[in-house]
Amino acid sequence: MIAAQDLHTEFQFTQEAESQLSSDTDLEDPDGKNAKTGKGMAAKKGKKALGDKAKGGGAGRAPGVGRVNGHYQENGMENVTLFEVVKMGKSATQSVVDDWIEAYKQDRDHALLDLINFFIQCSGCKGAVSGEMFRHMQNSEIIRKMTEEFDEDSGDYPFTMSGPQWKKFRISFSDFIAVLVRQCQYSIIYDEYMMDTVISLLTGLSDSQVRAFRHTSTLAAMKLMTALVNVALNLSINMDNTQRQYEAERNKVVAKRANDRLEFLLQKRKELQENQDEIENMMNAIFKGVFVHRYRDAIAEIRAICIEEIGVWMKLYSDAFLNDSYLKYVGWTMHDKQGEVRLKCLSALQGLFYSRELGTRLELFTSRFKDRIVSMTLDKEYDVAVQAIKLLTLVLQCSDEILTAEDCESVYHLVYSAHRPIAVSAGEFLFKKLFSHRGPEEEGLPRRGRQSLNGSLIKTTVFFFLESELHEHGAYLVDSLWECGSELLKDWETMISLLLDEPMPGEEALTDRQETALVEIMLCAIRQACECHPPVGRGTGRRVLTAKEKKTQLDDRTRITEMFAVALPLLLSKYCVDIDKVTNLLQIPKYFDLDIYTTGRLEKHLDALLRQMWAVQDKHTDTEVLEACSTTYHSLCNEEFTIFNRVDIARSQLLDELVEKFDRLLEDFLQEGEEPDEDDAYQVLSTLKKISAFHNAHDLSKWDLFTSNYRLLNTGLQNGDMPEQIVIHAMQCTHYVILWHLAKVSDGSSLKGDMVTVRKQMRAFCLMCQRYLNGINNAVKEQAFTILCDLLLIFSHQIMSSGREQLEPLVYTPDSSLQAELLNFILDQVFIDQDDDNNSTDGQQDDEASKIEALHKRRNLLAAYCKLIIYNVVEINTGADIFKQYMRFYNDYGDIIKETLSKTRQINKVQCAKTLVLSLQMLFNEMLSELGFNVDRSTSAFCGIKELARRFSLTFGLDQMKNREAIAMLHKDGIEFAFKEPSPQGQESPPLNLAFLDVLSEFSSKLIRQDKRTVHVYLERFMTVQMALQREDCWLPLISYRNSLQVGGDDDTVSVISGISSRGSTRSKKSKPATANKRKLPEAEENSCSSTDAVWMNREQSVQTPVMMHSPHLTSTVLRDPKKMRPEDSYTAAFTMPAEQHPHQPVPLQQQQQQPQHHHQAALDYNTQVTWMLTQRQQAEARQQQERVSVHYAKMRNHMQQAIRRGSGLMEDDEEPIVEDVMMSSEDRLEDINEGMDFDTMDIDLPASKNRRERTELKPDYFDPSSIMDDSVLNVSMF
């Protein structure tokens, strides 16, 4: 075979006259009867002269010359390339190929040039190969030239473009190559010119670094290889036929032997062998030149193409390709990182294992890669896992000995998967393994009944269900087996026989556990047949049934009713005392077609069923059984059917008896002066359980159950010795009474005074539950809490929605005491450590199951309370106690708290932000009470608070304008809290809560540039001169928080003290020009502060806090605008910068007079002393301050970068990934770190410096500053 390196390394162009080649159609039709007339390169390409510049691909042609239907045309025929013809897809591929073959016969160089440009254009390249390039340039030079012609603006090319047109093009492209080889297989591909040129071109393109070239050429080469495989297969078949003919002719007697025919067959076989050798050389060249390199390409699509096609080769020509030399590539690629490639491997193997003959030849491969295939059943890509299971099913069909028991067991448990395609595939594997093998002794068994083949298969199903101890979901097992084993699962006659009939002699009877499992499987099969949709948790929803499926559903429902109407009373009679069996059996009637009781004359069986149901409720006190019995009565009591009266009478008799019995027992139980014994309590409890269960599904309003239950609950409160179960069921029954009354009032079927009655009963019952909420029994408290949450939600303001305004008198709003008690219950019963939960396990052993059950109960309690917050039943700020537990109890309740936070923000963004900062303040106060007021910011408690603040900050997302007001209010509350408690040691020591500013700085990145200045000014109102001058470690939270708020530049409005005290003031050394257009606040806006939140910075009248001293009007600064004054200008005249460095305009005297009055109240001599003191301190600390600024900035920058780059955590998915801002070029500005997070205010198309400088012009100010500032601060520009 010819090796890949033996191929031509450059395009060949011979000067000899073109040899006359006959097309395949000429060979197949020598007489020309099927000659195609009127064909040619019609509107596809024109005749072009070599050396002319090709127009859009192909060789050039003379102007005005074209060809239609194989003839040249002139005057305006537009040149259309082969690529455009295939892309349009309007012509049949066969016709396009025939036209090209005709052109090749006339001028093979022109035709090959068209074909070469076809591949180039399919790669998305705008250039074309000219005749001159074809004649004189090598492959590498041509490819390099074409690489330069790519459209740099887009990385798309035809094989990556979306849309139906390009999808059709990909199919047409593959068809074109296949038809081209098929039509040329008898002559042209053996001319040692066309195929050598094409293969050499595709090999060179497949080695290109350009993805489009590599992708297109690999696909073309693989499709070309597939077409050659078909040719080789045909040649092999023809050689075998010729050999048989030759052998047959040679074996004839000499008299009948035709020597000329023998010679003809020998010559034909020789020609076929030569052709076979040439085809093998071509395939060898493609395989070694393209496949071997591209099956491990960096692009997954290219690797998938290679694996898909090699699977086709092995299936088509198994004699040549189905061996370990080729199979190893598929085996290796099963470890590919991309699911798309792994999927192609499995699909290729499935095509081989479909044939039992081919499957037997894969024993070595299967033994080598079996473990990998089995492990792929757990692949993270669901599609790959499904195909892996299907492949193992095919392997199982080929041989039972390949897969071990461990291999099969790894697939068995997947029938319980929540992903339905995986479960169905595993169910098919299970069915083939366990149920498809029939021995000779099973052939003569009956079709139905206990002794039938299905009987043993149903037993096998039960055994499998019981052996899978980790799973107890019968509905999932039935759904998995339904598509392949529905006939078995619908054999309810056999199931009934296994349950009712006595076992035959020598037959092993089912155990009690096996019978319970069989009843559950039977119920699940009935449900699947009647509902025709997967069980809960598997599948997206109900689909629309076809007409055939609907007919099958009706037929199955009829069979179920006819069969179980007779058998169900017998089953209930046999298993009357078994809780699990009875609970499942009582659910069967809800799938009945109740008309059949009348049409089928089955009334006597209905009476038998009602008698058995009465016996069941009389014997059982278990809640599940009683609720199942109540649901069955509700299903049978349907007024649309004629059996309603019969069932209603039986139900009324039962309820009358229960209520009468309850009243009688209650009177005896509550008699004064007598101590109730345990027997009386048990009788009351059992009767109350039955009434509660029936009241859940049936209206018992005609019996006055509220009075009886309220009396029972009141007595329990007074005496305190009422059994907890009686109290719990009495609460539940009273709850049902109120809900049934509400239903009547809502639909207008009640009497006039019923609304007043419902209102009184509801309020009295809520007070009763509130009193029980303060008890000592946890089970009773949980019941009272759950009912209170339900009632508060039902009778909230939303009861008036949907046009039910008449129910407004029923609205009940909990008072503050009830809200506090509900919250205290949550904090005491829900947010507890697992080890401390001694009450929720009810005395059971401390195993994993009981812990999970207790956690589930606590989650339900928390969800019930969070719904009150979400629906605005209780105050939003009560959620602070919930939100503060987010980090500590994330694993248990993180999803509930996060959803509550999200819904709360939708209700009120500002109030939600206030609640978040309140939760952080609570944690901070708890830390101070535990660790004292000397806060060590390196402790785990403080770091935990900061981490929680960071998570809260991430929940605000990247849209700063949407949450602008909420973030501002959050900072306002945080600042007030930080300065709320002054230090008892005087102003020399920081306030007790000052460290909270370090926590608050986590939210600084969410402030827009304008609001950072506003918050900074508000912060300064709480600061004194001594605070601004402090540099000790205890003041670092204030310094870091101020740095996080400072955005730098001359347009940043800061006071005199902030100019020298803030470490961020180093930015003034490289200050930028002031923004020309400042926002001017109108007087009406300045005086519009009316609400509490609107004047949150006006603190002079409410809380007396120290304020920053304003700069004295000295000689050097009196003519300067305070808003544009640089910090250096404020110190003293001796430290002013040269005039050329202060390009500020003088301020008119009128503007000076408009300054706030308190700017001029300070005595001039005092201001002079302060200025002198500041000057001296600045000179003494200049060098030390510079060093500390550098160290502190390095620490803060490192901390902020870690916060930005921190990996995904609990709430990180609420915000888009944050990347490092490449526009942060100033390393000496801490505030740039904060700016880097304001992505929504950044126009990334602008240069870095311009972007920072014109940030305020890019983002208009939509925020009303009057909502957070008072008149004294509105002088400061938000910009």
GROMACS .gro file of N, CA and C in nm, residues 296 680 731 879 1191:
model
   15
  296ARG      N    1  -0.744   1.301   1.738
  296ARG     CA    2  -0.707   1.360   1.866
  296ARG      C    3  -0.689   1.511   1.852
  680ASP      N    4  -6.015   0.561   7.840
  680ASP     CA    5  -6.099   0.670   7.791
  680ASP      C    6  -6.022   0.760   7.697
  731MET      N    7  -5.655   2.014   6.735
  731MET     CA    8  -5.616   2.132   6.658
  731MET      C    9  -5.640   2.109   6.508
  879GLY      N   10  -3.712   3.905   5.917
  879GLY     CA   11  -3.624   3.813   5.846
  879GLY      C   12  -3.478   3.829   5.880
 1191VAL      N   13   0.213   5.036   5.287
 1191VAL     CA   14   0.188   4.904   5.347
 1191VAL      C   15   0.039   4.874   5.352
   0.00000   0.00000   0.00000
